[in-house]
mmCIF file of C-alpha atoms in Angstrom:
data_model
loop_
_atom_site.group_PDB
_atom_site.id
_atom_site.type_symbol
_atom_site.label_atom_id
_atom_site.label_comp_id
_atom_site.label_asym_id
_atom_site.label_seq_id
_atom_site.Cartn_x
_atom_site.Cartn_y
_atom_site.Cartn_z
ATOM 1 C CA UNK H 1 78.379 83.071 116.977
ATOM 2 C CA UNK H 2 81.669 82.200 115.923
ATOM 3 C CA UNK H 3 84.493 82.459 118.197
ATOM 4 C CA UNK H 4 86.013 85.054 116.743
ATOM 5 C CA UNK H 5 82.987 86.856 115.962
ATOM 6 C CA UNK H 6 81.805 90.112 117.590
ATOM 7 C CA UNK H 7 78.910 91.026 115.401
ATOM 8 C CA UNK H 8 75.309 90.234 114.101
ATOM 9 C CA UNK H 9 74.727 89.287 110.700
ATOM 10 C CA UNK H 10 71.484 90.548 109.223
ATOM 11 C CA UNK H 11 70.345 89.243 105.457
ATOM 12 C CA UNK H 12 67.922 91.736 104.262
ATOM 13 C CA UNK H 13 66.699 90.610 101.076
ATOM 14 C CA UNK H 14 64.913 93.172 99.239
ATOM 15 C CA UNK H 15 62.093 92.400 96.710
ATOM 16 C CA UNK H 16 60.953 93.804 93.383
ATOM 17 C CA UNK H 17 59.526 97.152 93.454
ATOM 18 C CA UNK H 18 58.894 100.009 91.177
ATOM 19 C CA UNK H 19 59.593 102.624 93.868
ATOM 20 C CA UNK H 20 62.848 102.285 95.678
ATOM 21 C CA UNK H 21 61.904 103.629 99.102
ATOM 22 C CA UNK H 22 58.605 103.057 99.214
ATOM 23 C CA UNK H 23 57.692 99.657 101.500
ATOM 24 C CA UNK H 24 61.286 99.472 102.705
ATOM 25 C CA UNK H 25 60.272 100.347 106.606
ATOM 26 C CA UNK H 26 62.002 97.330 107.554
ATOM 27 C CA UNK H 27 65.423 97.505 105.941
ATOM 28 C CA UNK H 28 65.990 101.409 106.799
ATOM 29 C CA UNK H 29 64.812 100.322 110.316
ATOM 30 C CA UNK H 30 67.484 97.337 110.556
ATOM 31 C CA UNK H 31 70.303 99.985 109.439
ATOM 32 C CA UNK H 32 69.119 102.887 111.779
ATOM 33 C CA UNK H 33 69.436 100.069 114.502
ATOM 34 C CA UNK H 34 72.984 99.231 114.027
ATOM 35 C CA UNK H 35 73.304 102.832 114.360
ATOM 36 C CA UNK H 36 71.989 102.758 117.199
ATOM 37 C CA UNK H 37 73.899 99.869 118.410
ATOM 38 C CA UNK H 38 77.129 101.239 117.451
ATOM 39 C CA UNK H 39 76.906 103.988 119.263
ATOM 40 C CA UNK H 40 75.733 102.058 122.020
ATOM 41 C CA UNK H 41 79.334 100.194 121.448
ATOM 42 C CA UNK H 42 78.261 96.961 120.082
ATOM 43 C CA UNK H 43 78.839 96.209 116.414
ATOM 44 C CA UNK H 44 76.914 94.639 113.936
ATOM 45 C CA UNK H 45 76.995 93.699 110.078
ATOM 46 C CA UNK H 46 74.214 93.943 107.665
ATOM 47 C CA UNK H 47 74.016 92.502 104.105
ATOM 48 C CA UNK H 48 71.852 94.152 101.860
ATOM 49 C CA UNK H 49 71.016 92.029 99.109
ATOM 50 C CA UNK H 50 68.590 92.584 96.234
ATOM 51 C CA UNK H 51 68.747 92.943 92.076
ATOM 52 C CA UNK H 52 69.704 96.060 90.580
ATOM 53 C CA UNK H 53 67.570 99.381 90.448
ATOM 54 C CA UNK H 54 65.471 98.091 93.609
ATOM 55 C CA UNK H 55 66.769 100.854 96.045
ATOM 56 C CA UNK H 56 69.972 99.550 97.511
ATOM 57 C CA UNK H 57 71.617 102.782 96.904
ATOM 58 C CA UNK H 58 69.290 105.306 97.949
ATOM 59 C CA UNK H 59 69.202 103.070 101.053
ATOM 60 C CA UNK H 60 73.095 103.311 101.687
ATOM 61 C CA UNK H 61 72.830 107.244 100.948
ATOM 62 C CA UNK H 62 69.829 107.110 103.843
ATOM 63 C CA UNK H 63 72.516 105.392 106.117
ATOM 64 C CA UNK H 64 75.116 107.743 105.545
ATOM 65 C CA UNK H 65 73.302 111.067 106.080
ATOM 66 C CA UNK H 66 71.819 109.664 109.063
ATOM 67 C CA UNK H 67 75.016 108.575 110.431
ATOM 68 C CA UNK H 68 76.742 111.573 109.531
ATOM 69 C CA UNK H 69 73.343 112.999 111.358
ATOM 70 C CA UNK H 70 74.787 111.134 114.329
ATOM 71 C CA UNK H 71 78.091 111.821 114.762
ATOM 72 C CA UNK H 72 79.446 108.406 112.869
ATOM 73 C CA UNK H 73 82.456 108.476 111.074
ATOM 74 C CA UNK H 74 81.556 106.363 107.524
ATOM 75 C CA UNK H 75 84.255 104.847 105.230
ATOM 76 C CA UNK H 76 82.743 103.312 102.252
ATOM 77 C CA UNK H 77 84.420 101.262 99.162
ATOM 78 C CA UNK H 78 82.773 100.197 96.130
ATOM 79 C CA UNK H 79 83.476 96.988 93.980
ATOM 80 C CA UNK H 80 84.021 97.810 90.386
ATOM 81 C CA UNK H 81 83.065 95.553 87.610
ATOM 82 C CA UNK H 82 86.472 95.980 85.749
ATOM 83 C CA UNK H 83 88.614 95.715 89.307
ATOM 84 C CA UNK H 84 87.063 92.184 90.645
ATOM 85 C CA UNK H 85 90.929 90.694 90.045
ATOM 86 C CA UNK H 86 92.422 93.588 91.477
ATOM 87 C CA UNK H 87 93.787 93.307 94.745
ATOM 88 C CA UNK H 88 92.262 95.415 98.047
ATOM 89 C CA UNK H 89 90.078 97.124 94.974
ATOM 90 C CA UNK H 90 87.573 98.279 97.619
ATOM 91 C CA UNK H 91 89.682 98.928 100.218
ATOM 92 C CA UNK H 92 91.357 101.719 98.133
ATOM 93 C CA UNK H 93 89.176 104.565 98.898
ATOM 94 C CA UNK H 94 88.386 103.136 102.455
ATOM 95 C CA UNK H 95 92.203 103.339 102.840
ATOM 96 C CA UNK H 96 92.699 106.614 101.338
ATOM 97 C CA UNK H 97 89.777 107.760 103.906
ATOM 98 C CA UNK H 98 91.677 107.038 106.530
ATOM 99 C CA UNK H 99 95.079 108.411 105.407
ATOM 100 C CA UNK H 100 92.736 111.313 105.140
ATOM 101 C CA UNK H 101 94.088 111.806 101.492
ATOM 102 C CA UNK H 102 90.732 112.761 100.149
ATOM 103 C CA UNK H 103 91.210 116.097 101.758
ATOM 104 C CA UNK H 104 94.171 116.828 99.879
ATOM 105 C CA UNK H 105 94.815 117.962 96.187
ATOM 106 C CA UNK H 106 95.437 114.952 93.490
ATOM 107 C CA UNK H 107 99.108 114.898 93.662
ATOM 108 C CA UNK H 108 100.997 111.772 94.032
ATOM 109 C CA UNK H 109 104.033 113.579 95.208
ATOM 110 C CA UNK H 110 101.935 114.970 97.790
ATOM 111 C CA UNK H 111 100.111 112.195 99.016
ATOM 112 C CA UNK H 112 103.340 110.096 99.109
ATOM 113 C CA UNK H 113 104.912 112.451 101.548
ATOM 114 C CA UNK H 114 102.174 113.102 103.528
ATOM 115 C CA UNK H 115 100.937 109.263 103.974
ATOM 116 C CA UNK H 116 105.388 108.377 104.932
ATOM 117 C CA UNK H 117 104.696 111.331 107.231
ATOM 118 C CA UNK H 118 101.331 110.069 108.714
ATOM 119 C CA UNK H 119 102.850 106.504 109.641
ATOM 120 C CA UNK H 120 106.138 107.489 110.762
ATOM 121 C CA UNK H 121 104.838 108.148 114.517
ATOM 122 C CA UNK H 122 103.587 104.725 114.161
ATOM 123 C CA UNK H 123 106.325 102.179 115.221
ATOM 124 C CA UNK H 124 104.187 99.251 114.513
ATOM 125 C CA UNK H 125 103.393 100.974 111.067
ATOM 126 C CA UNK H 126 106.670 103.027 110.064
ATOM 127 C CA UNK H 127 108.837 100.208 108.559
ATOM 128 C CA UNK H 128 105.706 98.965 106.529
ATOM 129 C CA UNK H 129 104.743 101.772 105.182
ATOM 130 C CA UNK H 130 106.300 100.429 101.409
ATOM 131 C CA UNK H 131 103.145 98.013 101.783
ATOM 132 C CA UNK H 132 100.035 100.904 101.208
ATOM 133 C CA UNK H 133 101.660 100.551 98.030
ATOM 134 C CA UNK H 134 99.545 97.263 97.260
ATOM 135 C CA UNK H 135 96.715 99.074 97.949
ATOM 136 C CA UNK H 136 97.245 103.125 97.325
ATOM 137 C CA UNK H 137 100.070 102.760 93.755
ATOM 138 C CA UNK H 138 101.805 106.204 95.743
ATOM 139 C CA UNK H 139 105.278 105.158 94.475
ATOM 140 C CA UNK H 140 106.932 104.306 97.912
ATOM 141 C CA UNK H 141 110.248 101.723 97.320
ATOM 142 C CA UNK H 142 110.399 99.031 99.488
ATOM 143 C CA UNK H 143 112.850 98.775 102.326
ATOM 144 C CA UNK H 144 115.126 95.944 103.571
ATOM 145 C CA UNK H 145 112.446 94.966 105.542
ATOM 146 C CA UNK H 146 109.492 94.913 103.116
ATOM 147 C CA UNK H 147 112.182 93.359 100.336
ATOM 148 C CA UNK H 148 112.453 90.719 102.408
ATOM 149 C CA UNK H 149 109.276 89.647 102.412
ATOM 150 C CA UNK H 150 107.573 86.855 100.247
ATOM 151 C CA UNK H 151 104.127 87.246 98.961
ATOM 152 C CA UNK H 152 102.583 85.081 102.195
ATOM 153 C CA UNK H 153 104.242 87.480 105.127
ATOM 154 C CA UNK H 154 103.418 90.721 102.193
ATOM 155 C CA UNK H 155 99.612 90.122 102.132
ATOM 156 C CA UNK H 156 99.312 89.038 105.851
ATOM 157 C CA UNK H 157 101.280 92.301 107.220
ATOM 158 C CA UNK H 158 98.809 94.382 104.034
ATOM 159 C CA UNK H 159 95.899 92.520 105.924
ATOM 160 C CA UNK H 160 97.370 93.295 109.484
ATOM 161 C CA UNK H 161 98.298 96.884 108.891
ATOM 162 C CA UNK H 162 94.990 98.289 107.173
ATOM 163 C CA UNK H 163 93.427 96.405 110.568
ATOM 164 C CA UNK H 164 95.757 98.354 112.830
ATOM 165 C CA UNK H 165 94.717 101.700 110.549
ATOM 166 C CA UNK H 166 90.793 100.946 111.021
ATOM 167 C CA UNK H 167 91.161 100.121 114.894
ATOM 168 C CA UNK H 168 92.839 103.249 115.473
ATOM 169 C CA UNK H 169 89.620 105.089 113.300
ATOM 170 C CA UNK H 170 87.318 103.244 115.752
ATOM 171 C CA UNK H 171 89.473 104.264 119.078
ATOM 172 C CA UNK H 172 88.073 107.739 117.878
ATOM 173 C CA UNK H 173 84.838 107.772 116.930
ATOM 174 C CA UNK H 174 81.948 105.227 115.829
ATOM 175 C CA UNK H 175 82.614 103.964 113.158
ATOM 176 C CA UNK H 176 80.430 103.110 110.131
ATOM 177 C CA UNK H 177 81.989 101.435 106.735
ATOM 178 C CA UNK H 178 79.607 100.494 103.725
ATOM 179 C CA UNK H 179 80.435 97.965 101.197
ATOM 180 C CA UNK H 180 78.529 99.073 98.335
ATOM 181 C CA UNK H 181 77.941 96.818 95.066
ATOM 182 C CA UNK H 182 80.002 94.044 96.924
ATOM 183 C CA UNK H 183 79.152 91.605 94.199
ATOM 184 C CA UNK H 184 82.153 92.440 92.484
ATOM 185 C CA UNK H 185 84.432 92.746 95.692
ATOM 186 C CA UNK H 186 87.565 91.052 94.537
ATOM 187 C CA UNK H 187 88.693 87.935 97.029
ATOM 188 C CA UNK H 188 91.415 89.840 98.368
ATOM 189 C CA UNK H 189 88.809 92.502 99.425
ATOM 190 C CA UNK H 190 86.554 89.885 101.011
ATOM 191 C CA UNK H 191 89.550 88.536 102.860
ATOM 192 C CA UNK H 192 90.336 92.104 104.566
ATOM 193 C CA UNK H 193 86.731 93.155 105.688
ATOM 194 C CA UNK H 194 86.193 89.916 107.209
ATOM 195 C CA UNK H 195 89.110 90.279 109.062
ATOM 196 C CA UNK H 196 88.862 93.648 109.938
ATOM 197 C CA UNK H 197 85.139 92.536 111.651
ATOM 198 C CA UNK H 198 86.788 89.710 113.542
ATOM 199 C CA UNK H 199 89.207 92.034 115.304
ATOM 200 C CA UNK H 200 88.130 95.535 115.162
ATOM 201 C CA UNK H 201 85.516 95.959 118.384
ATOM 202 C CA UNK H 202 82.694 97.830 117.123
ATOM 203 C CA UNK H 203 82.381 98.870 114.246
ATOM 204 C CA UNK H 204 79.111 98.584 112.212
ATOM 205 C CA UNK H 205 79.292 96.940 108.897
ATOM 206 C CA UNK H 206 77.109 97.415 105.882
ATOM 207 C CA UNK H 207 77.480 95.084 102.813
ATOM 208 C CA UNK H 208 75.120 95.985 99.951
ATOM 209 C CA UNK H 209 75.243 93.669 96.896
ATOM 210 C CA UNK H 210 73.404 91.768 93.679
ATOM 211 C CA UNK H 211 72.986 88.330 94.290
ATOM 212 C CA UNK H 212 75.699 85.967 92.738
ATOM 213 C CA UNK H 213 75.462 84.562 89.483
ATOM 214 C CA UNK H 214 76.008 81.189 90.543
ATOM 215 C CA UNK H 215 77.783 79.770 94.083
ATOM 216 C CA UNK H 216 78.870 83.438 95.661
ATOM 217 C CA UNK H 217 83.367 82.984 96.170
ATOM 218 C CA UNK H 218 84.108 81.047 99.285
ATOM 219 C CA UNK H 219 85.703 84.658 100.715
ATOM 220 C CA UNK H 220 82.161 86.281 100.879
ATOM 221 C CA UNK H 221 80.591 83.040 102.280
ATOM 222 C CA UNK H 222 83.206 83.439 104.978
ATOM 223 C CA UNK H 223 82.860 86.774 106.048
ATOM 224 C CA UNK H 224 78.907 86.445 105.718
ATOM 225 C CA UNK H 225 78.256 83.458 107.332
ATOM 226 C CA UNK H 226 80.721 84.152 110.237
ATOM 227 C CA UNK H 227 78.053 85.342 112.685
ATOM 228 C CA UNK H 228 74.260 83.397 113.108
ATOM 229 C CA UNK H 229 71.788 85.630 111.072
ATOM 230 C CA UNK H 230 68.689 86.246 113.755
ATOM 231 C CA UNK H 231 65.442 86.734 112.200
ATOM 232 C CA UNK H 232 64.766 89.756 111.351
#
């Protein structure tokens, strides 16, 4: 393990096959264990790895109804094909999860207010609230303090503050988040999760994803070889 490492890393690579969940016993048995584990309060990361149309997706909906089944909070983001230079791209919904702005209507008005309103009892959080703006475009101006700030201290207070938001989630409840079509994660997104598994204690981790055309970015190769894979 690395030092800084809390969780297992297990590569399931998934073969060919004309019917998605048939013969994939093994892989829905891996993810029911980290389940399992989770709520047991150890974490654990699984990449799911495997060409298109092979059952990646009707494995991740699997996951989620049986951790919803369970009592396990999910948060999932999705790489986009079109978003793989945005910023945080994944992390947008994930983020907006745990704002809890997908239970309220569409308006940015609204969501502003309410998200100022959500981090204001947060001292560590209040005065960087500007910031969800790199992530969740709500409108909020920066302050004197976020003005301040050169793009270095921005992203590294982004990366600390969405950390702060997930450890809170995981104070509360097990907590699942799914990484789905992470082939097109942009680096920025990479970045985040891997930091968000080095310091949040447990949450279980589920990265589904093509393989790479050609060398995979140095980010994922950092967050997915940051734990020994056992054999599975």
């Amino acid at each position: 393990f690395a030092q800084a490492c809390h969780a297992a890393l297990s590569l399931v690579t998934m073969p060919g096959h004309s019917s998605p969940m048939v013969g994939r016993s093994v892989e829905s048995d891996a993810l029911t264990e980290a389940l399992v584990a989770l709520l047991e309060g150890r974490g654990d990361v699984i990449a799911i790895q495997g060409e298109a149309g092979i059952g990646k997706s009707r494995l991740i909906e699997h996951l989620l109804a049986e951790a919803g089944s369970r009592g396990v909070r999910s948060l999932v983001g999705t790489g986009n094909a079109i978003e793989t230079t945005s910023p945080y791209g994944a992390w947008r919904p994930i983020l907006g999860q745990l704002l809890g702005l997908d239970r309220l209507p569409r308006d940015r008005e609204a969501q502003r207010n309410h998200v100022v309103e959500a981090l204001r009892g947060d001292p560590q959080l209040a005065d960087l609230t500007p910031l969800i703006d790199a992530i969740l475009p709500l409108g909020i101006p920066d302050n004197d303090l976020t003005e301040a700030m050169d793009a270095e201290v921005r992203a590294d207070n982004i990366q600390q503050m969405v950390t702060r938001l997930v450890q809170s989630a995981a104070a509360t409840s097990p907590l699942l988040m799914v990484f789905d079509d992470a082939h097109w994660l942009d680096s920025s997104s990479w970045q985040l999760a891997r930091l968000v598994i080095q310091n949040v204690q447990p949450p279980a981790v589920v990265v589904a994803m093509r393989p790479f055309e050609g060398p995979p970015p140095s980010e994922s190769q950092a967050l997915l070889t940051s734990c020994s894979p056992p054999p599975l």
